[in-house]
Structure formats: structure tokens, C-alpha cells
mmCIF file of C-alpha atoms in Angstrom:
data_model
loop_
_atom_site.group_PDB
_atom_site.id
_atom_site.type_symbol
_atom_site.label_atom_id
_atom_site.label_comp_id
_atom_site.label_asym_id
_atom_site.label_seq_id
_atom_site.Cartn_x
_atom_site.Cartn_y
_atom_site.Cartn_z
ATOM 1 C CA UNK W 201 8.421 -11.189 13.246
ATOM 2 C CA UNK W 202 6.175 -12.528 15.796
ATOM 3 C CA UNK W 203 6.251 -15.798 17.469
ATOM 4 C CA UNK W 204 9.931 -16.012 15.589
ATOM 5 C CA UNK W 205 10.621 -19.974 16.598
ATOM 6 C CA UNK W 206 7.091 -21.154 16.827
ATOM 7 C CA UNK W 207 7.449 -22.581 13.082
ATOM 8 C CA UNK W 208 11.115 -22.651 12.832
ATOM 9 C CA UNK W 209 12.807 -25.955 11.396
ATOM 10 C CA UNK W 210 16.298 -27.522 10.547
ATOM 11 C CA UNK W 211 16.044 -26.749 6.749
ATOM 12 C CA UNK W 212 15.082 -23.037 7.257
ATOM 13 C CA UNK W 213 18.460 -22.349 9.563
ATOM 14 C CA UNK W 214 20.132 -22.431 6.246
ATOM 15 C CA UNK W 215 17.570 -20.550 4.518
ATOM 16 C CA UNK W 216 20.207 -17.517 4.788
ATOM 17 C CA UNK W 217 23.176 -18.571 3.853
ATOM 18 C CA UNK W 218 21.279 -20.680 1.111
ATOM 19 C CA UNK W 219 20.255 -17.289 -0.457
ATOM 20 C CA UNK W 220 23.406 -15.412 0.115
ATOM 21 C CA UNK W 221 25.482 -18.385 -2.037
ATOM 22 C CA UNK W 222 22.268 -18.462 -4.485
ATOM 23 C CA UNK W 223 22.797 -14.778 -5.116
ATOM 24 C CA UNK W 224 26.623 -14.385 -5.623
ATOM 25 C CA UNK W 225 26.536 -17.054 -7.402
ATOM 26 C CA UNK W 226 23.386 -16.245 -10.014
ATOM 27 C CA UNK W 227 24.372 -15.268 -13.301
ATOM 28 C CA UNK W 228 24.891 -11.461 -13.983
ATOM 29 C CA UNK W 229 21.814 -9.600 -15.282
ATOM 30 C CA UNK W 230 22.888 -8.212 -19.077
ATOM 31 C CA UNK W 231 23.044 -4.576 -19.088
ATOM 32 C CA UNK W 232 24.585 -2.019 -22.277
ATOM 33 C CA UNK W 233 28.473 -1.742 -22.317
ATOM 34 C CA UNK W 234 27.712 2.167 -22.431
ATOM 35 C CA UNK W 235 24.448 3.623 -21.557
ATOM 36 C CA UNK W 236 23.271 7.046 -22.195
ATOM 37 C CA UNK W 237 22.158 8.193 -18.971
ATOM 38 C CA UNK W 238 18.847 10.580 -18.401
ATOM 39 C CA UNK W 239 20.066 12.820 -15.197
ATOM 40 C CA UNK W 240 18.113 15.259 -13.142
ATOM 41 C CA UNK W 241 18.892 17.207 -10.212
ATOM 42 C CA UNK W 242 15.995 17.396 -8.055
ATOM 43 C CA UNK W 243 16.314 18.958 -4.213
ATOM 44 C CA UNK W 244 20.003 19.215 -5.212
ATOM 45 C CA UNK W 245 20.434 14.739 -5.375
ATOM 46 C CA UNK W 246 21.259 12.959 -9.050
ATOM 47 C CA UNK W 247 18.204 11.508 -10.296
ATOM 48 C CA UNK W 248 18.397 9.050 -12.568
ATOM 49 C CA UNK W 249 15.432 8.347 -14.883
ATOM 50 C CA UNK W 250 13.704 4.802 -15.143
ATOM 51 C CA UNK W 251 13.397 5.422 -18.715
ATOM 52 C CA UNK W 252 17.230 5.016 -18.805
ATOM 53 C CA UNK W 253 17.170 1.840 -16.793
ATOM 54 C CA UNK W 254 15.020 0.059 -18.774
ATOM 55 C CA UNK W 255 17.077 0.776 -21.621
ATOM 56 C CA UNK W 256 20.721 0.237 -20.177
ATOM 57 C CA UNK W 257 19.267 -3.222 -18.523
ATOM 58 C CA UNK W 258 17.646 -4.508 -21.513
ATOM 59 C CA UNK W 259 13.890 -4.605 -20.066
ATOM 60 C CA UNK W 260 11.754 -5.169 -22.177
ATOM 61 C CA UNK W 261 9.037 -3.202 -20.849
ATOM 62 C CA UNK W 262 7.884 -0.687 -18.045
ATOM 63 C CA UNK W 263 4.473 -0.406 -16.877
ATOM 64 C CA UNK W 264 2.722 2.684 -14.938
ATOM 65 C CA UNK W 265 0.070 2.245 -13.077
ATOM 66 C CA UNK W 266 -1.036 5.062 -10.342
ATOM 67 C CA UNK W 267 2.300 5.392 -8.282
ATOM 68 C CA UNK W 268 3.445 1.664 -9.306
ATOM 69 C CA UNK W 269 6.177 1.365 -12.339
ATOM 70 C CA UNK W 270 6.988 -2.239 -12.937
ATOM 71 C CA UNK W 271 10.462 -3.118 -15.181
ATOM 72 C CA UNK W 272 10.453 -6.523 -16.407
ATOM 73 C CA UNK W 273 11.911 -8.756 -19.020
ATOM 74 C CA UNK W 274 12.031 -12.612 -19.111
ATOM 75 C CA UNK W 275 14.236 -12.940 -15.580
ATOM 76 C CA UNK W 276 13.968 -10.079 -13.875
ATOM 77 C CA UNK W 277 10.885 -8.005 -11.930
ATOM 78 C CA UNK W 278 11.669 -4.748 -10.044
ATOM 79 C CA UNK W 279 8.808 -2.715 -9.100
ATOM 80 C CA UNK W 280 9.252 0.469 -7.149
ATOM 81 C CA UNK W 281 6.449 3.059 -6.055
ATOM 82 C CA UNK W 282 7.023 6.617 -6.827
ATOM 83 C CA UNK W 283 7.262 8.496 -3.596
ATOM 84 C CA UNK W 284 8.365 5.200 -1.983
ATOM 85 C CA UNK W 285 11.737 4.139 -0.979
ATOM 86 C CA UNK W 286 10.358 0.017 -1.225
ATOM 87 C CA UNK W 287 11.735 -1.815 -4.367
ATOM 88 C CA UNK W 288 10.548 -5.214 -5.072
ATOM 89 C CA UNK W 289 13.424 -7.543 -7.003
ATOM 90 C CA UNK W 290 11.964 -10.802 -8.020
ATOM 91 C CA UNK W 291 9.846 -10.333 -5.075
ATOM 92 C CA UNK W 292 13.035 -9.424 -2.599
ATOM 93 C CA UNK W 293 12.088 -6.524 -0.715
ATOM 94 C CA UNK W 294 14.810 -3.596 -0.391
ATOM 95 C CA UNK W 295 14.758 -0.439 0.893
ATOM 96 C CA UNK W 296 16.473 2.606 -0.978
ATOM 97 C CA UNK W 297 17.764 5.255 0.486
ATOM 98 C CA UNK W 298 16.184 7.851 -1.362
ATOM 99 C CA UNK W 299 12.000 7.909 -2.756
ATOM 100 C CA UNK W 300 11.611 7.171 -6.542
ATOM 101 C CA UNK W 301 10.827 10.773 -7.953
ATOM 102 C CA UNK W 302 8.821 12.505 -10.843
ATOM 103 C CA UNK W 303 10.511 15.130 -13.027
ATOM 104 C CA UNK W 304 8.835 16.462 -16.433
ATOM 105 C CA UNK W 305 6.078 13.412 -15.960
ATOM 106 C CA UNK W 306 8.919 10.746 -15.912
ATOM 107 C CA UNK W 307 9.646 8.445 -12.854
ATOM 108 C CA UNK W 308 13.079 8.747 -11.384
ATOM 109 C CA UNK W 309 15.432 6.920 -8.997
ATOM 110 C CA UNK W 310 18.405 8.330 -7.083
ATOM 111 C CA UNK W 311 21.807 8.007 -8.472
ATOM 112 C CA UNK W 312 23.158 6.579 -5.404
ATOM 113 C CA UNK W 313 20.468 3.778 -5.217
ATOM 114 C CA UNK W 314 21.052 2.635 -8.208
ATOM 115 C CA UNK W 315 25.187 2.502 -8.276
ATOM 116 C CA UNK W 316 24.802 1.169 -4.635
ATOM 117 C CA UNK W 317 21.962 -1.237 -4.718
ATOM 118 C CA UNK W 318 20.052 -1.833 -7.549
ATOM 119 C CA UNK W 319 22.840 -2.487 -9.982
ATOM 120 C CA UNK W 320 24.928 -4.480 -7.456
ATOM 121 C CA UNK W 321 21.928 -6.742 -7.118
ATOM 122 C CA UNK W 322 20.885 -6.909 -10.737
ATOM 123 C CA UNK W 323 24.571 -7.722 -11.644
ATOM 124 C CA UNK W 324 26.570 -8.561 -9.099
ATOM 125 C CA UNK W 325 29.760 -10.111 -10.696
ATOM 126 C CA UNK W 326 30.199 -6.417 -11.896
ATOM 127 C CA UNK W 327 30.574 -5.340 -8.524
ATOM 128 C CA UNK W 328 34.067 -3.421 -8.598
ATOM 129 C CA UNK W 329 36.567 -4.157 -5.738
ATOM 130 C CA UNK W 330 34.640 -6.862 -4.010
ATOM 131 C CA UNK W 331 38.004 -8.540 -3.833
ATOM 132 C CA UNK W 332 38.416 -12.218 -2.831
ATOM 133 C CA UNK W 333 37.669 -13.612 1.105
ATOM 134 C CA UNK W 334 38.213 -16.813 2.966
ATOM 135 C CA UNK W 335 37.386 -15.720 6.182
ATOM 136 C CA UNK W 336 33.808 -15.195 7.819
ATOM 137 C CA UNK W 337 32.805 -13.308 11.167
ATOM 138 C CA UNK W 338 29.628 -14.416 12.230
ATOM 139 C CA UNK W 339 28.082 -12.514 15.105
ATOM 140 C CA UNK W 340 25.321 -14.336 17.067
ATOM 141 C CA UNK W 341 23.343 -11.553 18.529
ATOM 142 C CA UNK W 342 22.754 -10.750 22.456
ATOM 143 C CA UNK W 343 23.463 -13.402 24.520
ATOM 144 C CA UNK W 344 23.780 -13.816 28.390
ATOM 145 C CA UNK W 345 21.800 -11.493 30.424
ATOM 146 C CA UNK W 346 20.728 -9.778 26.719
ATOM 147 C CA UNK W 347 18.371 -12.297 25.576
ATOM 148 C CA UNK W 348 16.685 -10.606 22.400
ATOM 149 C CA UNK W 349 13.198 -11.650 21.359
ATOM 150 C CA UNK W 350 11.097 -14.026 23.516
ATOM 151 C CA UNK W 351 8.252 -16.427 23.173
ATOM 152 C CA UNK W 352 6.965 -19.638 24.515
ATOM 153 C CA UNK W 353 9.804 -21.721 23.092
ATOM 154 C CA UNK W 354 12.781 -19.634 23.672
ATOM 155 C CA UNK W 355 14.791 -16.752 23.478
ATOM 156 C CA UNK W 356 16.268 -15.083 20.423
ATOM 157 C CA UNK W 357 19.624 -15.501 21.806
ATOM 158 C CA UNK W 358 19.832 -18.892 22.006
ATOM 159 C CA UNK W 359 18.685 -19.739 18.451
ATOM 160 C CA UNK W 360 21.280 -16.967 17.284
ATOM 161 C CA UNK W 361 23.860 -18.881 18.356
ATOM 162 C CA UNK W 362 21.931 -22.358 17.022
ATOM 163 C CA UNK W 363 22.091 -20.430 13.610
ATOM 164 C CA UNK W 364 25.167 -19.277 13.654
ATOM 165 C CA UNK W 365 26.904 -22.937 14.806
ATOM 166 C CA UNK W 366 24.880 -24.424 11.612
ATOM 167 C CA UNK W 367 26.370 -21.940 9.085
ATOM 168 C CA UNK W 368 29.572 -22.171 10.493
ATOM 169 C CA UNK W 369 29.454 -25.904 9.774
ATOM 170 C CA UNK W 370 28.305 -25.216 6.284
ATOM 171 C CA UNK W 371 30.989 -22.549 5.463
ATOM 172 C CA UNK W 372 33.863 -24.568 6.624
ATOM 173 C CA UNK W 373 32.760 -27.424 4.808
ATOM 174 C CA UNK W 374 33.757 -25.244 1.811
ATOM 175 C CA UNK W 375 37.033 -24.084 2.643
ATOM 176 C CA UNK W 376 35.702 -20.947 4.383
ATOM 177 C CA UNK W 377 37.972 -19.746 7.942
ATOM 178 C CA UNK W 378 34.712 -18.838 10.550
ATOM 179 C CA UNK W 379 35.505 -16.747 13.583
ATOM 180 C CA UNK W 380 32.572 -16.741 16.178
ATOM 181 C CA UNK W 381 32.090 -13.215 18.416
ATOM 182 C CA UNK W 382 31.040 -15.688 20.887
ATOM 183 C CA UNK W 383 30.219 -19.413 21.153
ATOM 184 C CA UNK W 384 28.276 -19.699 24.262
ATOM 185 C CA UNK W 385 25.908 -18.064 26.380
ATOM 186 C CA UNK W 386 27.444 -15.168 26.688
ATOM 187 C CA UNK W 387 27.294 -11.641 26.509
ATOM 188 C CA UNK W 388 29.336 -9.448 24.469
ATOM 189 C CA UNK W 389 29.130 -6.074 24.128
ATOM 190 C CA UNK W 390 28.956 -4.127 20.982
ATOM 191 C CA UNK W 391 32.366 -2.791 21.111
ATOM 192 C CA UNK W 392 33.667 -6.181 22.241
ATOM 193 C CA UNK W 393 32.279 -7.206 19.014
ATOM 194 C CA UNK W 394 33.644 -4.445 16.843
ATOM 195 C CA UNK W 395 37.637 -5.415 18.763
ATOM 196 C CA UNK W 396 36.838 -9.205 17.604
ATOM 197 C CA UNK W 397 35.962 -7.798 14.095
ATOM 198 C CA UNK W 398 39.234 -5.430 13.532
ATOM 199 C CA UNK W 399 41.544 -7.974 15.096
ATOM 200 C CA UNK W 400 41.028 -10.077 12.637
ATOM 201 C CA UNK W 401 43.535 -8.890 9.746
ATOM 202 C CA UNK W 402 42.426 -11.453 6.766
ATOM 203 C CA UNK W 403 40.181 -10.023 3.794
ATOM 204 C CA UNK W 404 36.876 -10.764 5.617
ATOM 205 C CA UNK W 405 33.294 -10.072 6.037
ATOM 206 C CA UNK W 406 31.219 -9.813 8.993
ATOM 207 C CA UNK W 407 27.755 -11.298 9.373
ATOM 208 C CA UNK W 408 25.440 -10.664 12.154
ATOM 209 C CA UNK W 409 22.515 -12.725 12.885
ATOM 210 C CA UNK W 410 19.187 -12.026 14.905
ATOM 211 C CA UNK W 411 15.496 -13.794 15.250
ATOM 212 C CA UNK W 412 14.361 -9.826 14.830
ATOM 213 C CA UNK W 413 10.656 -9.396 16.258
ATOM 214 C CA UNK W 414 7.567 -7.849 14.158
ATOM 215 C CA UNK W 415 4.144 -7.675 12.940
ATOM 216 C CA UNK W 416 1.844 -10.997 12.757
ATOM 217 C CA UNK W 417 2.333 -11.044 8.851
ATOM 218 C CA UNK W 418 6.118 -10.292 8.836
ATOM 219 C CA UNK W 419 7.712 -13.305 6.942
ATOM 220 C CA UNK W 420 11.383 -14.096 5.546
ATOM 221 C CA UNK W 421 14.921 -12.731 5.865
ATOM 222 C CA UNK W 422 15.766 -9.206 7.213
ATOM 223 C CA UNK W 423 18.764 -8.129 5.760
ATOM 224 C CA UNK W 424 20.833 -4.749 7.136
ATOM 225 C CA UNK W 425 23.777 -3.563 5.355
ATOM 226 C CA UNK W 426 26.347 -0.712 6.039
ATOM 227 C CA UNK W 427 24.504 3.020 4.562
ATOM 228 C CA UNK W 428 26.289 4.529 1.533
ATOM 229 C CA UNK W 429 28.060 8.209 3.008
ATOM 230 C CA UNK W 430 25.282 10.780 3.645
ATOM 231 C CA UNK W 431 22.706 8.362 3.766
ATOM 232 C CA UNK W 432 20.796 8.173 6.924
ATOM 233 C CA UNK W 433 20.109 5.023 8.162
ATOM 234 C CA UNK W 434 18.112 3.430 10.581
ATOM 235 C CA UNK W 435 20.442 2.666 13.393
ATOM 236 C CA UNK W 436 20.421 6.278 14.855
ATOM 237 C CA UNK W 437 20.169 6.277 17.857
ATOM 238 C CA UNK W 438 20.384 2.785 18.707
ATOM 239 C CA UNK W 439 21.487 1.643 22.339
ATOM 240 C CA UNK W 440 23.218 -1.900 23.033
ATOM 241 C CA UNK W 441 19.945 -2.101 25.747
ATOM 242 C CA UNK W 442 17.633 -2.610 22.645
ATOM 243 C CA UNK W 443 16.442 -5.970 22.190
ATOM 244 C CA UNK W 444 13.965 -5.577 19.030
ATOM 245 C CA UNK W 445 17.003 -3.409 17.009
ATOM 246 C CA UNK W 446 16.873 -4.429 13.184
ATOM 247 C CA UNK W 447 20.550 -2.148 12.918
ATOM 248 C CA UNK W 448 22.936 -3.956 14.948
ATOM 249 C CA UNK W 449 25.592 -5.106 11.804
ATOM 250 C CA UNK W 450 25.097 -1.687 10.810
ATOM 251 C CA UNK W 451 25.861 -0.131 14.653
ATOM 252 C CA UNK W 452 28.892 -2.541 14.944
ATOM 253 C CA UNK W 453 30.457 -1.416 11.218
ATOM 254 C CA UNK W 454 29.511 2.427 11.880
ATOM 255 C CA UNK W 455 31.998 2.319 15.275
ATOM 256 C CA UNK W 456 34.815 0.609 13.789
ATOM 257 C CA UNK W 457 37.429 2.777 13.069
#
């Protein structure tokens, strides 16, 4: 976003971790023990329709209007735009990997969107395998001569770090393990990052954090995630010489073994 720091205060620099916490810890959106599922193959991907979803996630209604379809029941919003790959969860902006679709005059999502995003979000103490961790990685982005983002009142680098010291604090205040990729000024490369990463041999997961820049209007939390198989994502191509990348958690998990 632009100007990244020029309205940044204490309370925010826990704004993430606030809403990770907030998330895992919400309580799981009902859904039917066995839905019947409406599939379509279109250009040879699962379709799914949103008829089905409403039905298996106990909406309560869906609403058309020109390329907008709106879900909704008493807790939960998603809207998604057909021939858009923007959904819209309680507001939360996510992007799937696939457009939602029209087959026979009915809206459609891709299979893979919504067993790898839409459901995890929507309930995510049915997530299978998430398995148990004590131990966090945090990444502060660039560093040293790689300073990220700039403005008047700093470099992105700096409040990386700044960010990643606070949550760090916070996490091991509840029991959490924190490994830092660095703790200073420092640079690190990407693969240096990605040999602090699979050293560590505890059930773990690794966050990386950035002051990312962006349009005048951009506001809130950017949030990158490893792509399903298949999926393109939008770290092609990235270089470690790229100070505005939005892809770097996605760059480090891609080159680990």
C-alpha cells in the first residue's frame, strides 16, 4: 500500500497475529454431514455448483444480481463474481485460483477452491491433518542492503523486523517456540531462509512478514499462502532483487525440498 508507515501504530503491529488467533479459533461454520454434490466438468476442471453450497452450508439464501451471487445466512457473507477469481468472506478478500463459472444458467466454483479455500475458511476445525505445532518461523523480510518499500519515515525492512520482534513477544507469551530468519539488520538470502526453515525439525509453520507497497486506496492485511498442485500462482518469476514482491512465503516454500 502506499505510504505503508505513515499511519502505522503500536496496536495495529498485532493486527495480524490478532486475526490469525481470531480465525483458528472462531467457531466452525455448520455444514451437512453428507451433501449431495452438483458437479460439472467445464474446460476439463470439477466445477462445483453454488446451488450445492448453499445447501451443504446451510445458507439461507443466494442472491444474483448481474455477475454478483451473494450466499448468506445469519454469520456468514461470501460473495463471488462470476468470471472473477475475488471472493469476499465477511468482507475478507481472497483470491481463488480458478473464475466462478456458468453451466446450464447456474453459477459454479472450482472443486479445488472450494476443498482448498473456501471450506477451510468457512470451517476450519474440519481442516484434516492440520496436526498440532509449538513452534513458529517468522521471517522478517529484506533486510541489510535489501531494504523493501520506502517512504519518508522508513524502510520496509526495518518495521519487518519491528513486527516480527512484537509477535514474537506475543507468541511466546503463550507457550509458542519462535525462531527468527534474522534478528538484525541483516540480509538473508532466500535460500538462506529456506536452510533456516528445513533445519528446524519440530512440527512448525513458517510466517513471512512484509510492509508490501500499492495503490493509494490499498488498506489491510495481504495474506500469501503456498498454491494447491497445478495451480499457478503469482510468484513466477520472482527474483530475490524484487522489493515490491507480494510472493515471497510462497517463493521460499516452492524451493524447499
Amino acid at each position: 500500500m502506499a505510504n505503508p508507515f505513515t499511519t502505522f501504530k503500536r496496536s495495529r503491529l498485532f493486527a495480524a497475529a490478532l486475526m490469525i488467533l481470531l480465525m483458528v479459533m472462531a467457531p466452525a461454520h455448520c455444514a451437512e454431514t453428507n451433501p449431495s454434490w452438483e458437479v460439472a466438468t467445464i474446460d476439463g476442471r470439477q466445477y462445483v455448483s453454488l446451488d450445492s453450497v448453499k445447501s451443504a452450508y446451510k445458507f439461507t439464501k443466494m442472491e444474483r444480481s448481474n455477475k454478483l451471487v451473494t450466499l448468506q445466512n445469519a454469520k456468514v457473507s461470501v460473495k463471488l463474481n462470476v468470471g472473477g477469481q475475488e471472493c469476499l468472506m465477511n468482507g475478507v478478500k481472497f483470491v481463488l485460483s480458478h473464475g466462478i463459472e456458468i453451466s446450464n444458467g447456474k453459477p459454479y466454483v472450482s472443486q479445488i477452491d472450494l476443498a482448498k479455500l473456501i471450506d477451510p475458511v468457512l470451517r476450519p476445525n474440519y481442516i484434516k491433518n492440520a496436526g498440532d505445532f509449538r513452534t513458529v518461523i517468522l521471517d522478517p523480510g529484506h533486510g541489510g542492503s535489501d531494504t523493501g518499500a520506502s517512504n519518508t519515515l522508513g524502510y520496509e525492512a526495518f518495521y519487518n523486523l519491528k513486527v516480527a520482534g512484537l509477535v514474537k513477544s506475543q507468541l511466546e507469551s503463550k507457550g509458542f517456540k519462535v525462531i527468527m530468519t534474522r534478528n538484525s539488520n541483516v540480509f538473508v538470502s532466500l535460500q538462506g531462509r529456506v536452510d533456516i526453515a528445513n533445519a528446524v525439525k519440530d512440527e512448525a509453520i513458517f510466517v513471512s512478514i512484509h510492509f508490501n507497497s500499492g495503490g493509494s486506496h490499498a488498506r489491510g492485511i495481504e495474506t500469501f499462502t503456498l498454491s494447491p498442485p497445478s495451480v499457478p500462482h503469482y510468484g513466477s518469476g520472482i527474483k530475490e532483487s524484487d522489493f515490491a514482491t507480494r510472493m515471497v512465503t510462497n517463493t521460499i516454500l516452492q524451493t524447499s525440498p
